[in-house]
CSV table of C-alpha atoms in Angstrom, one decimal:
chain,number,residue,atom,x,y,z
A,9,MET,CA,-52.0,197.6,14.5
A,10,ARG,CA,-55.0,195.7,15.7
A,11,ASN,CA,-54.4,193.0,13.1
A,12,ILE,CA,-50.8,192.5,14.3
A,13,LYS,CA,-52.0,192.3,17.9
A,14,ASN,CA,-54.7,189.8,16.9
A,15,PHE,CA,-52.1,187.8,15.0
A,16,ILE,CA,-49.8,187.7,18.0
A,17,ILE,CA,-52.6,186.6,20.2
A,18,LEU,CA,-53.6,183.8,17.9
A,19,PHE,CA,-50.0,182.8,17.5
A,20,LEU,CA,-49.5,182.5,21.2
A,21,VAL,CA,-52.8,180.5,21.6
A,22,ALA,CA,-51.7,178.2,18.9
A,23,ALA,CA,-48.3,177.7,20.5
A,24,LEU,CA,-49.8,177.0,23.8
A,25,LEU,CA,-52.1,174.5,22.3
A,26,ILE,CA,-49.2,172.7,20.5
A,27,LEU,CA,-47.1,172.8,23.7
A,28,ALA,CA,-50.0,171.4,25.8
A,29,ALA,CA,-50.6,168.7,23.2
A,30,TYR,CA,-46.9,167.8,23.2
A,31,PHE,CA,-46.8,167.4,27.0
A,32,TYR,CA,-50.1,165.6,27.1
A,33,GLY,CA,-48.8,163.1,24.4
A,34,GLY,CA,-45.6,162.6,26.4
A,35,PHE,CA,-47.6,162.0,29.6
A,36,LYS,CA,-49.9,159.5,27.9
A,37,ALA,CA,-46.9,157.7,26.3
A,38,GLU,CA,-45.3,157.5,29.8
A,39,GLN,CA,-48.5,156.2,31.3
A,40,GLU,CA,-48.8,153.6,28.5
A,41,LEU,CA,-45.2,152.5,28.9
A,42,LYS,CA,-45.7,152.2,32.7
A,43,LYS,CA,-48.8,150.1,32.1
A,44,GLN,CA,-47.0,147.9,29.7
A,45,LYS,CA,-44.2,147.3,32.2
A,46,GLU,CA,-46.7,146.4,34.9
A,47,VAL,CA,-48.1,143.7,32.6
A,48,ILE,CA,-44.7,142.0,32.8
A,49,THR,CA,-45.4,140.0,36.0
A,50,SER,CA,-43.4,137.4,37.8
A,51,GLN,CA,-45.6,134.7,36.3
A,52,VAL,CA,-44.9,136.0,32.8
A,53,ILE,CA,-41.1,135.9,33.4
A,54,LEU,CA,-41.4,132.4,35.0
A,55,GLU,CA,-43.2,130.9,32.0
A,56,ARG,CA,-40.6,132.4,29.6
A,57,VAL,CA,-37.7,131.0,31.7
A,58,LYS,CA,-39.2,127.5,31.9
A,59,GLN,CA,-39.7,127.5,28.1
A,60,GLN,CA,-36.0,128.2,27.6
A,61,HIS,CA,-34.2,126.5,30.5
A,62,PHE,CA,-33.2,123.5,28.3
A,63,LEU,CA,-30.6,125.7,26.7
A,64,VAL,CA,-28.5,126.1,29.8
A,65,THR,CA,-27.3,122.5,30.7
A,66,LYS,CA,-23.7,121.4,30.8
A,67,THR,CA,-22.8,117.8,29.9
A,68,LEU,CA,-20.0,115.6,31.3
A,69,ILE,CA,-19.1,112.3,29.7
A,70,ALA,CA,-17.3,110.2,32.2
A,71,SER,CA,-15.6,106.9,31.3
A,72,ASN,CA,-15.5,104.4,34.2
A,73,ASP,CA,-14.5,100.8,35.0
A,74,VAL,CA,-16.3,98.7,37.6
A,75,GLU,CA,-15.8,95.2,39.0
A,76,ILE,CA,-19.0,93.4,40.1
A,77,VAL,CA,-19.8,90.1,41.8
A,78,LEU,CA,-22.1,88.0,39.8
A,79,GLU,CA,-25.2,87.0,41.8
A,80,ASN,CA,-26.9,85.4,38.9
A,81,SER,CA,-24.7,84.4,36.0
A,82,GLU,CA,-27.5,83.0,34.0
A,83,GLY,CA,-27.3,84.4,30.5
A,84,TRP,CA,-23.5,84.8,30.5
A,85,LYS,CA,-21.4,82.6,28.3
A,86,ASP,CA,-19.1,79.9,29.8
A,87,PHE,CA,-15.8,81.7,29.2
A,88,PHE,CA,-16.2,83.9,32.4
A,89,THR,CA,-14.3,82.4,35.2
A,90,GLY,CA,-15.0,82.9,38.9
A,91,ASP,CA,-17.8,85.1,40.2
A,92,LYS,CA,-16.5,88.5,39.2
A,93,ILE,CA,-16.5,90.5,36.0
A,94,LYS,CA,-15.1,93.8,34.9
A,95,ALA,CA,-17.4,96.2,33.0
A,96,GLN,CA,-16.7,99.6,31.5
A,97,GLY,CA,-18.7,102.3,29.7
A,98,ASP,CA,-19.3,106.0,29.2
A,99,VAL,CA,-21.8,107.8,31.4
A,100,ARG,CA,-23.5,111.0,30.3
A,101,VAL,CA,-24.2,113.4,33.2
A,102,ASP,CA,-26.4,116.5,32.5
A,103,ILE,CA,-25.8,119.4,34.8
A,104,GLY,CA,-28.1,122.5,35.2
A,105,VAL,CA,-30.5,124.4,37.4
A,106,ASP,CA,-33.6,122.4,38.3
A,107,LEU,CA,-36.5,124.7,37.7
A,108,GLU,CA,-39.2,122.3,38.8
A,109,ASN,CA,-39.5,124.1,42.1
A,110,PHE,CA,-38.7,127.5,40.7
A,111,ASN,CA,-41.9,129.6,41.1
A,112,ALA,CA,-43.3,133.1,40.7
A,113,ASN,CA,-42.5,133.9,44.3
A,114,ASP,CA,-38.8,133.6,43.4
A,115,ILE,CA,-39.0,136.6,41.0
A,116,VAL,CA,-39.7,139.8,42.9
A,117,ILE,CA,-40.5,142.8,40.7
A,118,ASP,CA,-40.5,146.4,42.1
A,119,HIS,CA,-42.1,148.6,39.5
A,120,VAL,CA,-41.7,151.7,41.6
A,121,ASN,CA,-38.0,151.5,42.0
A,122,GLU,CA,-37.6,149.6,38.7
A,123,ASP,CA,-35.6,146.6,40.0
A,124,VAL,CA,-36.0,142.8,39.9
A,125,VAL,CA,-34.6,140.3,42.4
A,126,VAL,CA,-34.4,136.6,41.3
A,127,TYR,CA,-33.8,133.8,43.8
A,128,LEU,CA,-32.2,131.1,41.8
A,129,PRO,CA,-31.4,127.6,43.1
A,130,LYS,CA,-28.0,126.0,42.8
A,131,ALA,CA,-27.1,123.9,39.8
A,132,GLY,CA,-27.3,120.1,40.3
A,133,ILE,CA,-27.4,116.8,38.3
A,134,LEU,CA,-30.5,116.8,36.2
A,135,ASN,CA,-30.0,113.4,34.5
A,136,SER,CA,-27.5,110.7,34.1
A,137,SER,CA,-27.4,107.6,31.8
A,138,LEU,CA,-25.2,105.2,29.9
A,139,SER,CA,-23.8,106.7,26.7
A,140,GLY,CA,-23.2,104.0,24.2
A,141,ASP,CA,-22.6,100.3,24.9
A,142,LEU,CA,-21.6,98.6,28.2
A,143,ASP,CA,-18.5,96.5,27.6
A,144,VAL,CA,-17.3,93.5,29.6
A,145,GLU,CA,-13.9,91.8,29.9
A,146,SER,CA,-13.5,88.1,29.1
A,147,LYS,CA,-11.0,85.8,30.8
A,148,LYS,CA,-8.7,86.5,27.8
A,149,GLY,CA,-8.7,90.2,28.7
A,150,VAL,CA,-10.7,91.1,25.6
A,151,TRP,CA,-13.3,93.9,26.0
A,152,THR,CA,-16.4,93.0,24.1
A,153,GLY,CA,-19.9,94.7,23.9
A,154,ILE,CA,-22.2,93.2,26.5
A,155,LYS,CA,-25.0,92.9,23.9
A,156,ASP,CA,-23.0,89.9,22.4
A,157,PHE,CA,-23.6,87.9,25.6
A,158,PHE,CA,-27.3,88.2,26.1
A,159,SER,CA,-30.3,86.8,24.4
A,160,GLY,CA,-33.7,88.3,25.2
A,161,GLU,CA,-33.9,90.4,28.4
A,162,LYS,CA,-30.8,91.9,30.0
A,163,SER,CA,-29.8,90.2,33.2
A,164,ASP,CA,-29.7,91.6,36.7
A,165,ASP,CA,-25.9,91.6,36.4
A,166,TYR,CA,-26.2,94.1,33.5
A,167,ASN,CA,-28.5,96.4,35.5
A,168,ARG,CA,-26.2,96.2,38.5
A,169,ALA,CA,-23.2,97.1,36.3
A,170,SER,CA,-25.1,100.0,34.7
A,171,ARG,CA,-26.2,101.4,38.1
A,172,GLU,CA,-22.6,101.2,39.4
A,173,LEU,CA,-21.2,103.0,36.4
A,174,ILE,CA,-23.8,105.7,36.6
A,175,SER,CA,-23.1,106.2,40.3
A,176,GLN,CA,-19.4,106.5,39.6
A,177,GLY,CA,-20.1,109.0,36.7
A,178,GLU,CA,-22.2,111.1,39.1
A,179,LYS,CA,-19.4,111.1,41.7
A,180,ALA,CA,-17.0,112.3,39.0
A,181,ALA,CA,-19.4,115.0,38.0
A,182,LEU,CA,-19.8,116.2,41.6
A,183,SER,CA,-16.1,117.0,41.8
A,184,GLN,CA,-16.4,119.4,38.8
A,185,ASP,CA,-17.3,122.6,40.7
A,186,GLN,CA,-16.6,124.7,37.7
A,187,LEU,CA,-19.3,122.9,35.6
A,188,PHE,CA,-21.9,123.6,38.2
A,189,ALA,CA,-20.9,127.2,38.5
A,190,GLU,CA,-21.0,127.7,34.7
A,191,ALA,CA,-24.5,126.0,34.5
A,192,ARG,CA,-25.9,128.4,37.1
A,193,GLN,CA,-24.2,131.4,35.5
A,194,SER,CA,-25.7,130.4,32.1
A,195,THR,CA,-29.1,130.2,33.7
A,196,ALA,CA,-28.7,133.6,35.4
A,197,ARG,CA,-27.7,135.2,32.1
A,198,LEU,CA,-30.7,133.7,30.3
A,199,ILE,CA,-33.0,135.0,33.0
A,200,GLU,CA,-31.5,138.5,32.8
A,201,LEU,CA,-32.0,138.5,29.0
A,202,ILE,CA,-35.6,137.5,29.4
A,203,ILE,CA,-36.3,140.2,32.0
A,204,LYS,CA,-34.4,142.8,29.9
A,205,SER,CA,-36.6,142.0,26.9
A,206,GLY,CA,-39.6,143.1,28.8
A,207,LEU,CA,-38.2,145.6,31.4
A,208,PRO,CA,-35.1,147.1,29.7
A,209,ASP,CA,-34.6,149.8,32.2
A,210,TYR,CA,-34.8,147.7,35.3
A,211,SER,CA,-31.8,146.6,37.4
A,212,ILE,CA,-31.5,142.9,38.1
A,213,GLU,CA,-30.0,141.0,41.0
A,214,ILE,CA,-29.6,137.3,41.1
A,215,LYS,CA,-29.5,135.8,44.6
A,216,GLU,CA,-29.2,132.2,45.9
A,217,LYS,CA,-32.4,130.4,46.8
């Protein structure tokens, strides 16, 4: 009888020790997980975002025609008449969120309530440039690559035509509200993925900066 009683006591003690170890292990794991989450700071997320933001640009190719007055026709061949020429070319406009001024203060992490608020700027034009050759129209109405008319340095007329085409391309891009909205949404989704990779249980809200 005493042996049975001792066995029951030993069994209960062992069960209590196992139960205590189980809860202690769970507590330690929870503390470790909490510590790991707190290591994910706004600066960590910012660095990861800036490493990846090149993935979220939208590109518009705009074809434009311009007419310019020649201030210095030196370098142009004789078959141009008058003081005006027509030029055309494709302009590449890259649209996205400029993260140059995006900083750690724009990412607010609340580890107590497990939520993150991100203040994200609007999308804008990141870069614009000529895509391919700039063409000009001769007096015969033939469009020819401008490179055929210059020797050495490109003239001021070429640069003026380029600037005007790029300006028109940017104006065309600014009318494409959907592209700007999509670029910002793409950036927001990327930021959410980056945050979720380190803080999977946190809620995320994207606000406008």
